[in-house]
C-alpha atoms as one frame of an Amber mdcrd trajectory, in Angstrom:
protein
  14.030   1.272  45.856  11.466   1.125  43.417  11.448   4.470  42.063  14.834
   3.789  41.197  14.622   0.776  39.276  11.777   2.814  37.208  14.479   5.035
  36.041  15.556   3.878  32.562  11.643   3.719  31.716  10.954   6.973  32.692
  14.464   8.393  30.910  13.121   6.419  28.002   9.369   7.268  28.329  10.371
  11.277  28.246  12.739  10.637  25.357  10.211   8.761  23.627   7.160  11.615
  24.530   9.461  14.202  23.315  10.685  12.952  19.354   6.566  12.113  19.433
   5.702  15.476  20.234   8.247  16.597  17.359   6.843  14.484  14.425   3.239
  15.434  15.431   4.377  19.099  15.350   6.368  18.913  12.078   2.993  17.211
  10.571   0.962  19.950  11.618   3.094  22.523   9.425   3.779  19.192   6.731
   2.770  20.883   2.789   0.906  17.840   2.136  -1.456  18.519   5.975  -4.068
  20.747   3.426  -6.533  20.968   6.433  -6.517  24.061   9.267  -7.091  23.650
  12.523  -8.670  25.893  15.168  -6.974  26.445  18.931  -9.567  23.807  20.472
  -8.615  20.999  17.560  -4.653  21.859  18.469  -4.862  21.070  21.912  -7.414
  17.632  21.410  -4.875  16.021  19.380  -1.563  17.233  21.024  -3.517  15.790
  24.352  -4.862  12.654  22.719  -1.310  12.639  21.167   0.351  12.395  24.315
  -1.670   9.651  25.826  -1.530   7.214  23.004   2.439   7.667  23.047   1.978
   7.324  26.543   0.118   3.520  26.465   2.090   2.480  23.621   5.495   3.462
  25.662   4.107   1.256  28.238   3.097  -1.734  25.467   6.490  -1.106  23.746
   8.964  -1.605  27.052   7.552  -4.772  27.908  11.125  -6.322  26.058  12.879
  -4.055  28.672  10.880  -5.058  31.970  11.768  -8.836  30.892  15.244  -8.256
  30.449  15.132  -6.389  34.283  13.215  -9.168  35.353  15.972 -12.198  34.292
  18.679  -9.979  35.827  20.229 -11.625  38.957  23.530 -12.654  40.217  22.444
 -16.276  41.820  21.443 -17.816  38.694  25.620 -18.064  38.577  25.762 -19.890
  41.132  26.867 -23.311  41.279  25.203 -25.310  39.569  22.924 -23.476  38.047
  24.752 -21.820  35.810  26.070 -25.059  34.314  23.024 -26.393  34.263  21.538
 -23.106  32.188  24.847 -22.859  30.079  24.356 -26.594  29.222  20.982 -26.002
  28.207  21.845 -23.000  26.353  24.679 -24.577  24.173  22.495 -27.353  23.415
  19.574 -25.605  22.413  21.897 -24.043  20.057  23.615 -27.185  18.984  19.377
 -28.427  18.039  19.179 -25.205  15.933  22.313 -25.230  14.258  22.320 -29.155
  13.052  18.820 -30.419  13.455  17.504 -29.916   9.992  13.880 -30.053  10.724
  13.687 -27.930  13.979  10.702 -26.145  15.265  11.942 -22.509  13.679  12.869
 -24.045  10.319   9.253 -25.299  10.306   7.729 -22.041  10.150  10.179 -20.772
   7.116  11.844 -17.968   6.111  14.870 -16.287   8.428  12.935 -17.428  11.404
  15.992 -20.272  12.319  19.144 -17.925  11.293  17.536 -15.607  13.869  16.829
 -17.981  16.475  20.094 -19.432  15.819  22.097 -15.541  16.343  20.118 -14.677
  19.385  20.617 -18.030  21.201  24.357 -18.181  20.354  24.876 -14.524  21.701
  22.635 -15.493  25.047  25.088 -18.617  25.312  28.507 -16.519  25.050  27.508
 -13.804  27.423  26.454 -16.458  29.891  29.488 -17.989  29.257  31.884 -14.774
  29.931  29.806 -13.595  33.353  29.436 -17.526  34.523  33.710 -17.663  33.917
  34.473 -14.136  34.836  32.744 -12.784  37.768  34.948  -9.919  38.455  34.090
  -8.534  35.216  30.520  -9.622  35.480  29.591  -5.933  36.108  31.301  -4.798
  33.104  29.705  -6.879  31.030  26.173  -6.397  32.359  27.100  -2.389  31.714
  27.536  -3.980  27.707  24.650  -5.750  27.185  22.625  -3.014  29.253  24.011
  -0.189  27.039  23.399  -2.514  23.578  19.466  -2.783  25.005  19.191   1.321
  25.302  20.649   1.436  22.180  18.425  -0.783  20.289  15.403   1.138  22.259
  16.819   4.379  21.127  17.703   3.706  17.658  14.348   2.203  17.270  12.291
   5.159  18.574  14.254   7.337  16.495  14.064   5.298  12.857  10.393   4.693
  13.936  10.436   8.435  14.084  11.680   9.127  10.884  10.126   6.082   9.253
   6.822   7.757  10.007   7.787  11.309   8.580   8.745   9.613   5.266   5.719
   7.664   5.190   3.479  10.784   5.767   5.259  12.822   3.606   4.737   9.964
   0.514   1.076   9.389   1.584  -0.276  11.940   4.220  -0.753   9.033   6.952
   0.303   7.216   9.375   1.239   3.473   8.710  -1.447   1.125   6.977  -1.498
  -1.393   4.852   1.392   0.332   2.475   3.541  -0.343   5.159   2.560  -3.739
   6.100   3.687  -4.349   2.238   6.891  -2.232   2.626   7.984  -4.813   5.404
   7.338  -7.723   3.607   8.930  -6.305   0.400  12.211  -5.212   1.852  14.186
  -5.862  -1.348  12.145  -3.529  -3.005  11.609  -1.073  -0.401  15.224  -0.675
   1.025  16.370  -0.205  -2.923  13.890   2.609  -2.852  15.286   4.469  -0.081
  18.597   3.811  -0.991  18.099   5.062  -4.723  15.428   8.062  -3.121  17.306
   9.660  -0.279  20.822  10.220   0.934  21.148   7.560   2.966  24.974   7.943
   4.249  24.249  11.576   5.523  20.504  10.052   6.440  22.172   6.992   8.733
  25.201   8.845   9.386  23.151  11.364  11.738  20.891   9.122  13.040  23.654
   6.761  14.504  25.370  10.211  16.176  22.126  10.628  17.771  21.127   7.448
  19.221  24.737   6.703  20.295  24.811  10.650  22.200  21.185   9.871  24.072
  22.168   6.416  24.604  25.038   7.285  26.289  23.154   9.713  28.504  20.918
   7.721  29.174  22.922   5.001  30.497  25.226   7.523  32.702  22.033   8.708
  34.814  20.542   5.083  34.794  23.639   2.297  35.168  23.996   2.396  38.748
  20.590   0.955  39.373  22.222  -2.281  37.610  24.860  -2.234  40.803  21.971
  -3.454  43.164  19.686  -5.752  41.394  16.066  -6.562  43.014  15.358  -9.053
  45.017  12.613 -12.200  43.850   9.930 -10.547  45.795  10.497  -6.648  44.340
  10.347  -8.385  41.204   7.009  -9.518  41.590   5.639  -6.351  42.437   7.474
  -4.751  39.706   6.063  -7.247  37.423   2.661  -7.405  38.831   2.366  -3.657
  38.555   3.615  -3.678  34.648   1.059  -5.849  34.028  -1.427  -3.811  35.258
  -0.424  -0.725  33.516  -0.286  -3.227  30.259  -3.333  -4.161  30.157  -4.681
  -0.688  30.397  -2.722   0.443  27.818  -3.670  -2.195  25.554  -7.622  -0.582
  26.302  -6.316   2.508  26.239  -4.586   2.260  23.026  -8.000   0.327  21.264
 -10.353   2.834  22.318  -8.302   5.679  21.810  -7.987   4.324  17.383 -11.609
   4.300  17.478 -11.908   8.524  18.346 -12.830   9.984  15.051 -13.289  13.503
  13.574 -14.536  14.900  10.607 -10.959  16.162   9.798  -8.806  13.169   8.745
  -5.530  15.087   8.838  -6.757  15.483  13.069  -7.141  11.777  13.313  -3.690
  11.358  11.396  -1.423  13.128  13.387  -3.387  12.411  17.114  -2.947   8.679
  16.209   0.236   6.447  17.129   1.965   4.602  13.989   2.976   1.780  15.734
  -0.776   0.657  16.989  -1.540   1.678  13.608   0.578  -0.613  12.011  -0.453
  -3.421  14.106  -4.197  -2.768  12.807  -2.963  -2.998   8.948  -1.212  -6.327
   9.849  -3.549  -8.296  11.627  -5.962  -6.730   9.501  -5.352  -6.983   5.425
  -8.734  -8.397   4.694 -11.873  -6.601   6.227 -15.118  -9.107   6.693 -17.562
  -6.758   5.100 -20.235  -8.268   7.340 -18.942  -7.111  10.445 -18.067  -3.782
   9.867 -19.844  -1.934   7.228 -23.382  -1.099   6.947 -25.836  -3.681   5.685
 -29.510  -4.339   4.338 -30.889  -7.558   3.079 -28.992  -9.196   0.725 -31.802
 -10.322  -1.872 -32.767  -6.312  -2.060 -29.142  -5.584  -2.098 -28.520  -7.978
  -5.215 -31.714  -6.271  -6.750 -30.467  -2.803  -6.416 -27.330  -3.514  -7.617
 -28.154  -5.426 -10.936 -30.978  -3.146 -11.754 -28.696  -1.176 -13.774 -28.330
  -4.391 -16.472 -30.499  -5.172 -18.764 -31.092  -8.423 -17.883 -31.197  -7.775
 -13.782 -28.399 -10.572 -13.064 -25.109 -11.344 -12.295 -24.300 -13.892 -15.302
 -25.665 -11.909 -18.350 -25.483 -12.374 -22.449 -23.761  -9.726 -23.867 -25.073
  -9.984 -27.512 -23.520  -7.427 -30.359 -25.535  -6.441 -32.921 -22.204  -6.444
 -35.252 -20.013  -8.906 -36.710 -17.021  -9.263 -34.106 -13.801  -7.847 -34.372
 -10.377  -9.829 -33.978  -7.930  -7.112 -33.309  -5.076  -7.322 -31.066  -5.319
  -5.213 -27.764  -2.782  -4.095 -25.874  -3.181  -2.548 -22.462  -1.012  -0.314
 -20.957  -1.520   1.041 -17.085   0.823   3.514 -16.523   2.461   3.845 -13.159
   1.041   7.004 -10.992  -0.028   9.227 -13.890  -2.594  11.728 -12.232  -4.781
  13.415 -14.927  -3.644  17.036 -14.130  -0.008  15.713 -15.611  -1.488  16.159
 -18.468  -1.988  19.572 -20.269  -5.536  18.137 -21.375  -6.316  18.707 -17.811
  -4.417  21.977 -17.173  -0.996  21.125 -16.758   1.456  23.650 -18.203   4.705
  21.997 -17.939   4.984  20.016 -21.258   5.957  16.650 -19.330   3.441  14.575
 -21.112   3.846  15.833 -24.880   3.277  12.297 -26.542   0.371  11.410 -24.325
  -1.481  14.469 -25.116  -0.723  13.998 -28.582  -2.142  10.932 -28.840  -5.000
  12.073 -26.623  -5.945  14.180 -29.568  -5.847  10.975 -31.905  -8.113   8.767
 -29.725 -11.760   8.298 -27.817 -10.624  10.085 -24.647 -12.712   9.328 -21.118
 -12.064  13.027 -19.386 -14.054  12.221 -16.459 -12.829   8.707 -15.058 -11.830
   7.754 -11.949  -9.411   5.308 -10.365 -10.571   2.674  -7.702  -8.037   3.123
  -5.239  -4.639   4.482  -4.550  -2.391   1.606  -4.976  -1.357  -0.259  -8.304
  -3.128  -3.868  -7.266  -6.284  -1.714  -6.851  -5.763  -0.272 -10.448  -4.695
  -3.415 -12.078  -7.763  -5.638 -10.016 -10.253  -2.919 -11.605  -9.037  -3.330
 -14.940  -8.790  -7.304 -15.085 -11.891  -7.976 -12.723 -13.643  -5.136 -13.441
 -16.006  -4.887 -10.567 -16.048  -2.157  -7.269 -12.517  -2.291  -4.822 -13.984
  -4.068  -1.700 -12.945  -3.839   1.940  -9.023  -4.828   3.142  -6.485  -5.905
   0.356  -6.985  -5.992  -3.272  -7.902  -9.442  -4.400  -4.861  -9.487  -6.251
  -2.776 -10.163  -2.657  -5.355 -12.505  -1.304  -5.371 -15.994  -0.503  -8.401
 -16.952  -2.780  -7.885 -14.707  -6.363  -7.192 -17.393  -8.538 -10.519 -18.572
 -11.539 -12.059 -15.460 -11.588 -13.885 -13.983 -14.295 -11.494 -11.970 -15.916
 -10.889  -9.601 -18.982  -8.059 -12.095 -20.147 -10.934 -14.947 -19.617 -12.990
 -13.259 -22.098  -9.837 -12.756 -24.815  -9.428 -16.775 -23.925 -12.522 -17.581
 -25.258 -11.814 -15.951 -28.095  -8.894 -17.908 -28.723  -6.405 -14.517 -27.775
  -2.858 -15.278 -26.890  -3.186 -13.195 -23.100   0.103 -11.907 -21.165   0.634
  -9.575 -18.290   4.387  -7.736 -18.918   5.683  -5.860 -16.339   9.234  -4.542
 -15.905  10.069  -5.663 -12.197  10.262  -9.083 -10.957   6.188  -9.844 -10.816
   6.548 -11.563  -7.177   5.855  -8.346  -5.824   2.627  -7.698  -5.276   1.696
 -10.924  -5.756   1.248  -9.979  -9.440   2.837 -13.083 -10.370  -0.130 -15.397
  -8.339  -2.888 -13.611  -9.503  -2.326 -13.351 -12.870  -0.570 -16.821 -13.028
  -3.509 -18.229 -11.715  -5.575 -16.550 -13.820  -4.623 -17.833 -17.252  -1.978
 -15.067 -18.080   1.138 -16.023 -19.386   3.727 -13.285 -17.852   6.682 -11.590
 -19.059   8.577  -9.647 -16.302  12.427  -9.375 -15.663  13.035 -12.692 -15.282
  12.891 -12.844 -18.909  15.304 -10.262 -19.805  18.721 -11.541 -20.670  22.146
  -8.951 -19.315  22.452  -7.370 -22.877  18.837  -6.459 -23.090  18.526  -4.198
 -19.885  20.217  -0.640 -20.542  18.907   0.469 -17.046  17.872  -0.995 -14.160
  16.376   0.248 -10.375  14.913  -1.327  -7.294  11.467  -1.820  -9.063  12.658
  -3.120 -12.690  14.214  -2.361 -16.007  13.380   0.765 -17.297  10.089   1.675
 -19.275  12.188   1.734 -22.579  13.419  -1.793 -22.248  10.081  -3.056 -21.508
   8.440  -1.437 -24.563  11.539  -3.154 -26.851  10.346  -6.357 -24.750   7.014
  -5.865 -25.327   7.465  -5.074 -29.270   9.730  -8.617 -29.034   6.780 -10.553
 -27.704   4.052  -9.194 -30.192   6.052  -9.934 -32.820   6.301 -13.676 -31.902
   2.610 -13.653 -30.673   1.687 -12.148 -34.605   3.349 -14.903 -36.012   1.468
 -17.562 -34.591  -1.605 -16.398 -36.731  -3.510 -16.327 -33.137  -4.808 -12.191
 -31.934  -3.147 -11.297 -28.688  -4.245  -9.472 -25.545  -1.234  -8.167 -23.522
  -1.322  -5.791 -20.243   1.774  -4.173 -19.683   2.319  -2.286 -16.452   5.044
   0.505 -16.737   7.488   1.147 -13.707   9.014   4.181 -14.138   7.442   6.692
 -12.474   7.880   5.704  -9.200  10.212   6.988  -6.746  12.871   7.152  -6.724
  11.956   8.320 -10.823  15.305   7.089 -11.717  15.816   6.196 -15.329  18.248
   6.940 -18.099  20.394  10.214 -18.628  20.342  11.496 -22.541  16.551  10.862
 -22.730  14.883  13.387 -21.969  15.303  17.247 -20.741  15.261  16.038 -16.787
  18.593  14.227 -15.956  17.375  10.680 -14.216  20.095  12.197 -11.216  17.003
  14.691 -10.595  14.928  11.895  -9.069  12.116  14.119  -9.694   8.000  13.392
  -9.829   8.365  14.980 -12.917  11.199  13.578 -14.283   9.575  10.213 -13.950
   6.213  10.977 -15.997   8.053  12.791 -18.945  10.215   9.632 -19.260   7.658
   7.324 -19.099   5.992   9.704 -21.795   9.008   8.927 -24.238   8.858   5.364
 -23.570   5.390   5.384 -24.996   6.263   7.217 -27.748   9.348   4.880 -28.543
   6.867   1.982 -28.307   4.791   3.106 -30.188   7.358   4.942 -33.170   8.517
   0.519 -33.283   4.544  -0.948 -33.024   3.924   1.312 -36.100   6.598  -0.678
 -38.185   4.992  -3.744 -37.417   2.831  -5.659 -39.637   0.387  -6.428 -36.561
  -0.250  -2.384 -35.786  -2.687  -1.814 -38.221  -5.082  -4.358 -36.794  -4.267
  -3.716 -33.023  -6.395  -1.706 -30.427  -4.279   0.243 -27.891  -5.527   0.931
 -24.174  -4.167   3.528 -22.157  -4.839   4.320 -18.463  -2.866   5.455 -15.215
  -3.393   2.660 -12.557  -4.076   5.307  -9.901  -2.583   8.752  -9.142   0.375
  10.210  -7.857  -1.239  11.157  -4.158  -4.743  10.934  -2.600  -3.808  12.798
   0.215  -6.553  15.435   0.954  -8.892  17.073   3.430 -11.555  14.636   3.432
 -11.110  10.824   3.348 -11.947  10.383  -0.108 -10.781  13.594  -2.112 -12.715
  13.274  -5.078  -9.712  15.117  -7.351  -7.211  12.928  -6.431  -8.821   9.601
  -7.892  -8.854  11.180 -10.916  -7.279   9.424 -14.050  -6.131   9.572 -17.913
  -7.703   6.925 -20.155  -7.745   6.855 -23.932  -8.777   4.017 -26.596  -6.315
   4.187 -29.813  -6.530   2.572 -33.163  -5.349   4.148 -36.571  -8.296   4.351
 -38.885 -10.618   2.623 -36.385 -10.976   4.419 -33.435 -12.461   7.838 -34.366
 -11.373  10.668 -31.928 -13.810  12.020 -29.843 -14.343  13.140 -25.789 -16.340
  11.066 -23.352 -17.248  13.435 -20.904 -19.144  11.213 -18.265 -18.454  10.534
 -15.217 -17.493   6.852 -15.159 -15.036   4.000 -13.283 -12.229   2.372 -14.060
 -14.028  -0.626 -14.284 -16.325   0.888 -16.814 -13.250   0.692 -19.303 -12.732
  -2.532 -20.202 -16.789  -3.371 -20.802 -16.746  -0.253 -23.075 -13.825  -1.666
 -25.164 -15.510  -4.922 -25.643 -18.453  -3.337 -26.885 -16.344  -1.121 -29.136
 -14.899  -5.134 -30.502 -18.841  -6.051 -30.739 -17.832  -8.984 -28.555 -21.135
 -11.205 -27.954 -19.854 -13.085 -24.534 -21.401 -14.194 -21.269 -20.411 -11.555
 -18.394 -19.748 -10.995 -14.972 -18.122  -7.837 -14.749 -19.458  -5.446 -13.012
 -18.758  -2.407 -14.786 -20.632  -0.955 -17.292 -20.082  -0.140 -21.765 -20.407
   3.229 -21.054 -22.245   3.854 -25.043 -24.865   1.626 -23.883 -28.199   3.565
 -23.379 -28.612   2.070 -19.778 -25.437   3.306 -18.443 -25.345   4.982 -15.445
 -22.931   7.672 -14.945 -21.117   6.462 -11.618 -17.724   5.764 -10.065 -16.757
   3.993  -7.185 -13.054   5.421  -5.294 -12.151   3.574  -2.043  -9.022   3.746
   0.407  -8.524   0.309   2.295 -11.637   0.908   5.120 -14.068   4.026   3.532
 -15.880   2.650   0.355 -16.814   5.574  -1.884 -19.877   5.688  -4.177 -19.894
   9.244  -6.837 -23.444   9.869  -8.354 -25.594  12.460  -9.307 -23.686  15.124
  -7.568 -23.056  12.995  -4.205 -20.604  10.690  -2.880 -21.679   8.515  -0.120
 -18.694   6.908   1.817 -19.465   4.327   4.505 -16.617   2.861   6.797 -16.322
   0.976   9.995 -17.833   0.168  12.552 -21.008   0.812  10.231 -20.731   4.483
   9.313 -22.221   6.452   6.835 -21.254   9.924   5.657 -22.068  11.881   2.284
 -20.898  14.955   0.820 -22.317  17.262  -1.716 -20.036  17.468  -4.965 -19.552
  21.273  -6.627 -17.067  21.104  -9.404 -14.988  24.351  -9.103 -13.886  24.905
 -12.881 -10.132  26.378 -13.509  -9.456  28.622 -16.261  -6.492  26.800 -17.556
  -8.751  24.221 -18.891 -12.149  25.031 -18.250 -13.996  21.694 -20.064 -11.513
  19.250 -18.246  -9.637  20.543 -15.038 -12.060  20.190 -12.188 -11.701  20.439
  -8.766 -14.684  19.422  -5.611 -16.003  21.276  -3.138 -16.858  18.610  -0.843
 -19.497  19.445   1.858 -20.258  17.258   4.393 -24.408  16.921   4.613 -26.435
  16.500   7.729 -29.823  15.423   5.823 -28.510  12.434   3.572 -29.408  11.126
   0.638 -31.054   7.963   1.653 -31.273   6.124  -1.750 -27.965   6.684  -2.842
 -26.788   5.464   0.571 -28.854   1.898  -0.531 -27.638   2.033  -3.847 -24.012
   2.628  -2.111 -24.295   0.007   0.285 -25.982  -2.523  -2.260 -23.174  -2.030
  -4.740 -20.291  -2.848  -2.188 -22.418  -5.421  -0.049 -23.104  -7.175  -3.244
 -19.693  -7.711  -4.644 -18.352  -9.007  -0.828 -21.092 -11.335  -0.937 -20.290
 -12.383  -4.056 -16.570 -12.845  -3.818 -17.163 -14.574  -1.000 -19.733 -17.433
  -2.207 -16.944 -17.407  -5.552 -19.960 -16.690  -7.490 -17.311 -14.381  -9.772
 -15.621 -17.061 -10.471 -15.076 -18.575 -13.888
């Protein structure tokens, strides 16, 4: 008997073991998997492989033990099932016309949902209470439509994951938390991305053909249901095997390796994604290494002058009320650029202007996400654990680079091209004192192309040449920070533009058109009165990938920057290693603006700057210095490599790629000065002391 009712678990379990097996395998041999593996490695994560599919099977067909448990024929019985009809229709009758119900409470779709699933529970009771002959029949329907969702989940979870890894080289995190919660943006991404007909098309042939075989060798176990007493046992034993999955599954996501590609693809996606939704903010304090917090402080603000966290910022020249305008450019890695090696002409204006301006050649982004890039440049201080601040609860009154314009009596905006919800640009920035400009502001005849994630980077920079011109004639300077969208996948944008057709949906495509948009911004700024006097800002928010063989590949952080102003800014190379929050700081120096700081980046021509950057994923915290970076992580680890710079003869001063090497004998004070810098700024985000 009870090997029998196990059936459809076990049909499912092997199904589910085997399309596992496949996506691990196909990672293995994935381009962007950069890592080797010996025989031993193979076999440890194909075997811890199959046992976290194994525990999270068991988690994930909890939905299909319930629905075996409710099945039974007496419940039809007179008069029960009048009794449970009644108290079906009415619950439905509550969520249909009681406007305040319990699911409307909590928002969203919540009561549509509640509302579908309840009505469909009440018809199908309905049709078996008033039709026992065909009760059978219709348990064979709903039991097929449950494989079927169980199938067609397994398999879009499937390919769901390969996507994923293929854009980032992981399995879920906190990108897809977002991508769930943004499902405007990020089903008009796959639509406009991938062929989705052919895509859907063959996915639906699948899960229909397993489906079906997997109901002909299982249905006749519906034909004799269990008893009240089998079901106990059944339920008592799936229980058991739950809760030491759920173990299972914990301890197994805490196995580690020095070969992040190995933890990758021996890990389970769903468990994974679990982690990144119950876990978007990390409490510093309780996972990451500490020491005490008055020596921490000490370390940390030993690089300023004055050796704390409010300082005077005092110019020794008279200050200088020119207009700024900063653009971050979407995903622009520096090796796009033939400054850093790049041979296929796909940033020609860029480079151009490169050649025109005070160029940083040896900056570094923050993280690998645009909230990271644009939280560096408006808070200027080191990413922290969990979300950007930009997508937390508390980011509003903080000590910002538009506070400082403010006080200088600057019109400030944030433009951006897509709706500035997303993000949660809108909040932070909102709440911030930034006025904002996205495509809410665009009227019909003003958009020439649209896609999922905005109007195109040429609209924008007409926008953006609109606003300045309004802003210049109210006699006040401006500061505006426009983020550009269009090189982003799906790297759709107009045909007739450039030498890619926008139908290419191509990495490259996308830079080289965001490349003309600059230029066609700037070709109409240079007509305008306001040009002459205006400072222009250029930096990538992050880069195009940071998949590599360690956790932090130094290479891949690596970013364009660039200060601009005709007949102001003289052109020269910075060569120095420095952060992304270093930039801002450096440009008010460059404005001899006397102000009262909190950043926590550095002017980079002062004489006590400290070449440094600081790169960071979600959980490992990175700290680059004198040839090291230290990375520490949860639950309190610590590891540090040894940095060689490998120079490439296509552009020996610029392109550089890092030997990393993991070291056994650390560093010890650039582990302090690691953990003071990233302790510090927790502790003080937390206590709001960078606040306004």
């Amino acid at each position: 008997m009870y090997p029998q009712k196990i059936k459809p678990f076990l049909y499912l379990g092997i199904f589910y073991l085997i399309i596992s097996l496949v996506i691990r395998v196909i990672f293995f041999f994935h381009p962007i998997t950069t890592a080797s593996f010996s025989v031993f490695e193979v076999i440890k994560v194909l075997s811890i492989g199959f046992l976290n599919d194994a525990f999270v099977f068991v988690l994930a067909s909890s939905i299909l033990a319930i629905y075996f448990l409710f099945l039974s024929n007496s419940k039809y019985k007179k008069p029960y099932g009048y009794i449970i009809l009644g108290i079906l229709v009415l619950f439905f009758l509550y969520i249909w016309l009681v406007p305040n119900n319990i699911f409307k409470q909590y928002g969203g779709s919540i009561s549509e949902v509640a509302l579908t699933f309840v009505g469909i529970k009440a018809l199908f009771f309905a049709l078996m209470l008033f039709l026992p002959n065909q009760r059978i029949k219709i348990r064979n329907v709903l039991y097929f439509i449950t494989l079927l969702l169980y199938v067609l989940l397994i398999i879009f979870n499937a390919v769901s994951e390969y996507f994923f890894y293929n854009e980032f080289g992981v399995r879920y995190n906190f990108i897809a938390v977002d991508y769930l919660i943004y499902t405007n943006e990020v089903i008009g991404n796959v639509m406009e991305s991938y062929p989705v007909i052919p895509l859907f098309s063959a996915i639906l042939i699948v899960t229909l053909a397993i489906t079906w075989f997997i109901f002909k060798k299982t249905k006749n176990e519906l034909l004799e249901l269990p008893n009240f007493k089998q079901k106990m046992v059944l339920l008592g034993s799936f229980i058991v095997l739950s809760l030491i999955s759920v173990w299972a599954v914990s301890s197994l996501m805490k196995i580690k390796s020095e070969n992040v590609f190995a933890d990758e693809i021996e890990n389970n996606g769903l468990p994974k994604f679990y982690w990144a939704f119950t876990h978007n903010e990390l409490d510093y304090f309780q996972f990451y290494s500490q020491i005490d917090q008055r020596e921490a402080e000490k370390n940390f603000l030993s690089q300023f002058p004055e050796h704390t966290l409010k300082r005077t910022i005092t110019a020794e020249q008279p200050e200088l009320k020119k207009n700024v305008v900063l653009i971050s450019i979407e995903s622009l890695s520096a090796d796009f650029m033939e400054h850093y090696g790049n041979t296929q002409k796909i940033t020609p204006f860029l480079d151009s202007l490169a050649n025109q301006s005070l160029m940083f050649t040896n900056l570094y982004a923050t993280g690998n996400r645009t909230v990271r890039g644009l939280e560096a440049l408006t808070l200027c201080i080191p990413p922290t654990a969990g979300e950007s601040i930009i997508k937390r609860d508390d980011n509003k009154n903080k000590f910002t680079t538009g506070s400082v314009f403010k006080s200088k009596g600057y019109d400030v905006k944030f433009l951006y091209g897509g709706y500035s919800y997303f993000d949660n640009m809108s909040d932070f920035f909102g709440g911030n004192g930034y006025d904002i400009v996205d495509r809410n502001n665009f009227k019909p005849e003003e958009i020439t192309f649209a896609n999922v994630w905005g109007v195109a980077d040429e609209d924008m920079a007409r926008k953006a040449i609109q606003v300045m011109n309004s802003e210049a004639k109210s006699g006040k300077p401006f500061f505006n920070h426009w983020m550009t969208v269009s090189n982003h996948r799906p790297f759709t944008y107009p045909d007739g533009r450039i030498d890619i057709p926008g139908t290419a949906k191509s990495r490259e495509g996308g830079v080289k058109y965001t490349d003309y948009s600059l230029r066609l911004f700037f070709e109409m700024a240079k007509k305008q009165d306001w040009y002459k006097n205006t400072v222009f800002v250029i930096i990538a928010d992050h880069c195009a990938s940071s998949a590599g063989k360690t956790e932090l590949p130094m290479e891949k952080y690596r970013i364009p920057a660039m200060i601009f102003s005709e007949g102001y800014i003289q052109p020269q190379k910075f060569d120095k290693l420095m952060s992304q929050i270093d930039l801002m700081p450096t440009l008010f120096g460059l404005l001899n603006f006397s102000y009262q700081s909190k950043f926590l980046g550095q002017d980079v021509f002062k004489k006590e700057f400290q070449p440094k950057a600081y790169i960071a994923t979600y959980q490992d915290l990175g700290f680059v210095k004198d040839g090291y970076m230290t990375i520490i992580s949860p639950v309190k680890k610590v590891k540090q490599y040894s940095l060689t710079a490998e120079q490439s003869d296509l552009a020996p001063e610029f392109k550089y790629k890092y030997d990393e090497k993991l070291l056994k004998n650390n560093n010890e004070q650039l582990i302090n000065e690691t953990i003071s810098a990233y302790q510090s700024t927790s502790y003080w985000l937390k206590t709001k002391q960078l606040n306004r």
